[in-house]
Amino acid sequence: VGAIARDAGWRSVIVVSDPFHLWRSALLFRAEGLTVQTAATDDWYFSARSRRYYRMRETAGLIAQTLNGEIPLRVWMHGGKW
């Protein structure tokens, strides 16, 4: 997606995703050099058990993708601005 955005001359994107995946998605787009706006979908349909599962999964994904360099540490330091 980063290559497509660069080829099209995009500097920013709007990322719409479920609340669990939104932060990691935003960091991945930011790692591609894009300014990111986010919009979360409703999460009322998740059970408590599903919420725990997705929180753990996204935490593991954040750690793994940071350790393997997909999400550089520099994108974590965004000054509160996406």
PDB file of C-alpha atoms in Angstrom:
ATOM      1  CA  VAL A   1       0.000   0.000   0.000  1.00  0.00           C
ATOM      2  CA  GLY A   2       2.892   2.334   0.713  1.00  0.00           C
ATOM      3  CA  ALA A   3       4.201   1.971  -2.848  1.00  0.00           C
ATOM      4  CA  ILE A   4       0.725   2.598  -4.288  1.00  0.00           C
ATOM      5  CA  ALA A   5       0.323   5.693  -2.123  1.00  0.00           C
ATOM      6  CA  ARG A   6       3.726   7.060  -3.143  1.00  0.00           C
ATOM      7  CA  ASP A   7       3.067   6.378  -6.833  1.00  0.00           C
ATOM      8  CA  ALA A   8      -0.268   8.208  -6.562  1.00  0.00           C
ATOM      9  CA  GLY A   9       1.337  11.127  -4.735  1.00  0.00           C
ATOM     10  CA  TRP A  10      -0.644  10.597  -1.543  1.00  0.00           C
ATOM     11  CA  ARG A  11       0.729  12.143   1.632  1.00  0.00           C
ATOM     12  CA  SER A  12      -2.067  11.081   3.954  1.00  0.00           C
ATOM     13  CA  VAL A  13      -4.583   8.285   4.422  1.00  0.00           C
ATOM     14  CA  ILE A  14      -7.701   7.593   6.463  1.00  0.00           C
ATOM     15  CA  VAL A  15      -7.539   4.179   8.106  1.00  0.00           C
ATOM     16  CA  VAL A  16     -10.845   2.582   9.107  1.00  0.00           C
ATOM     17  CA  SER A  17     -10.579  -0.603  11.138  1.00  0.00           C
ATOM     18  CA  ASP A  18     -11.808  -2.319  14.253  1.00  0.00           C
ATOM     19  CA  PRO A  19     -10.598  -0.671  17.468  1.00  0.00           C
ATOM     20  CA  PHE A  20      -8.254  -3.538  18.294  1.00  0.00           C
ATOM     21  CA  HIS A  21      -6.354  -3.373  14.994  1.00  0.00           C
ATOM     22  CA  LEU A  22      -6.462   0.382  14.485  1.00  0.00           C
ATOM     23  CA  TRP A  23      -3.298   1.390  16.356  1.00  0.00           C
ATOM     24  CA  ARG A  24      -1.099  -1.216  14.656  1.00  0.00           C
ATOM     25  CA  SER A  25      -2.588  -0.343  11.256  1.00  0.00           C
ATOM     26  CA  ALA A  26      -1.909   3.349  11.821  1.00  0.00           C
ATOM     27  CA  LEU A  27       1.699   2.639  12.818  1.00  0.00           C
ATOM     28  CA  LEU A  28       2.239   0.549   9.686  1.00  0.00           C
ATOM     29  CA  PHE A  29       0.951   3.348   7.441  1.00  0.00           C
ATOM     30  CA  ARG A  30       3.009   5.884   9.363  1.00  0.00           C
ATOM     31  CA  ALA A  31       6.073   3.671   8.814  1.00  0.00           C
ATOM     32  CA  GLU A  32       5.442   4.158   5.084  1.00  0.00           C
ATOM     33  CA  GLY A  33       5.793   7.919   5.590  1.00  0.00           C
ATOM     34  CA  LEU A  34       2.106   8.761   5.435  1.00  0.00           C
ATOM     35  CA  THR A  35       0.138  11.079   7.685  1.00  0.00           C
ATOM     36  CA  VAL A  36      -2.664   9.005   9.202  1.00  0.00           C
ATOM     37  CA  GLN A  37      -6.200   9.813  10.318  1.00  0.00           C
ATOM     38  CA  THR A  38      -8.041   6.976  12.019  1.00  0.00           C
ATOM     39  CA  ALA A  39     -11.686   5.978  12.398  1.00  0.00           C
ATOM     40  CA  ALA A  40     -12.750   3.025  14.511  1.00  0.00           C
ATOM     41  CA  THR A  41     -15.665   0.788  13.657  1.00  0.00           C
ATOM     42  CA  ASP A  42     -18.203  -0.177  16.309  1.00  0.00           C
ATOM     43  CA  ASP A  43     -17.029  -2.872  18.682  1.00  0.00           C
ATOM     44  CA  TRP A  44     -20.267  -3.653  20.477  1.00  0.00           C
ATOM     45  CA  TYR A  45     -20.464  -7.077  18.860  1.00  0.00           C
ATOM     46  CA  PHE A  46     -17.281  -8.381  20.541  1.00  0.00           C
ATOM     47  CA  SER A  47     -17.769 -10.602  23.564  1.00  0.00           C
ATOM     48  CA  ALA A  48     -15.522 -10.157  26.616  1.00  0.00           C
ATOM     49  CA  ARG A  49     -13.646 -13.291  25.583  1.00  0.00           C
ATOM     50  CA  SER A  50     -13.148 -11.970  22.037  1.00  0.00           C
ATOM     51  CA  ARG A  51     -11.916  -8.640  23.389  1.00  0.00           C
ATOM     52  CA  ARG A  52      -9.259 -10.377  25.476  1.00  0.00           C
ATOM     53  CA  TYR A  53      -8.176 -12.488  22.504  1.00  0.00           C
ATOM     54  CA  TYR A  54      -7.896  -9.552  20.105  1.00  0.00           C
ATOM     55  CA  ARG A  55      -6.071  -7.378  22.642  1.00  0.00           C
ATOM     56  CA  MET A  56      -3.498 -10.134  23.164  1.00  0.00           C
ATOM     57  CA  ARG A  57      -3.203 -10.777  19.425  1.00  0.00           C
ATOM     58  CA  GLU A  58      -2.660  -7.112  18.590  1.00  0.00           C
ATOM     59  CA  THR A  59      -0.154  -6.696  21.420  1.00  0.00           C
ATOM     60  CA  ALA A  60       1.795  -9.684  20.093  1.00  0.00           C
ATOM     61  CA  GLY A  61       1.591  -8.239  16.576  1.00  0.00           C
ATOM     62  CA  LEU A  62       2.892  -4.860  17.727  1.00  0.00           C
ATOM     63  CA  ILE A  63       5.821  -6.488  19.511  1.00  0.00           C
ATOM     64  CA  ALA A  64       6.659  -8.836  16.628  1.00  0.00           C
ATOM     65  CA  GLN A  65       6.417  -6.175  13.928  1.00  0.00           C
ATOM     66  CA  THR A  66       8.497  -3.743  15.972  1.00  0.00           C
ATOM     67  CA  LEU A  67      11.192  -6.344  16.657  1.00  0.00           C
ATOM     68  CA  ASN A  68      11.406  -7.391  13.001  1.00  0.00           C
ATOM     69  CA  GLY A  69      11.584  -3.768  11.823  1.00  0.00           C
ATOM     70  CA  GLU A  70       8.221  -3.521  10.066  1.00  0.00           C
ATOM     71  CA  ILE A  71       7.237  -0.839  12.577  1.00  0.00           C
ATOM     72  CA  PRO A  72      10.370   1.231  13.277  1.00  0.00           C
ATOM     73  CA  LEU A  73      10.664   2.744  16.741  1.00  0.00           C
ATOM     74  CA  ARG A  74      10.675   6.229  15.188  1.00  0.00           C
ATOM     75  CA  VAL A  75       6.996   5.886  14.219  1.00  0.00           C
ATOM     76  CA  TRP A  76       6.066   5.286  17.848  1.00  0.00           C
ATOM     77  CA  MET A  77       7.343   8.814  18.611  1.00  0.00           C
ATOM     78  CA  HIS A  78       4.760  10.845  16.739  1.00  0.00           C
ATOM     79  CA  GLY A  79       4.070  13.573  19.285  1.00  0.00           C
ATOM     80  CA  GLY A  80       0.396  12.634  19.534  1.00  0.00           C
ATOM     81  CA  LYS A  81      -0.218  13.360  15.847  1.00  0.00           C
ATOM     82  CA  TRP A  82      -1.022  10.679  13.299  1.00  0.00           C
TER      83      TRP A  82
END
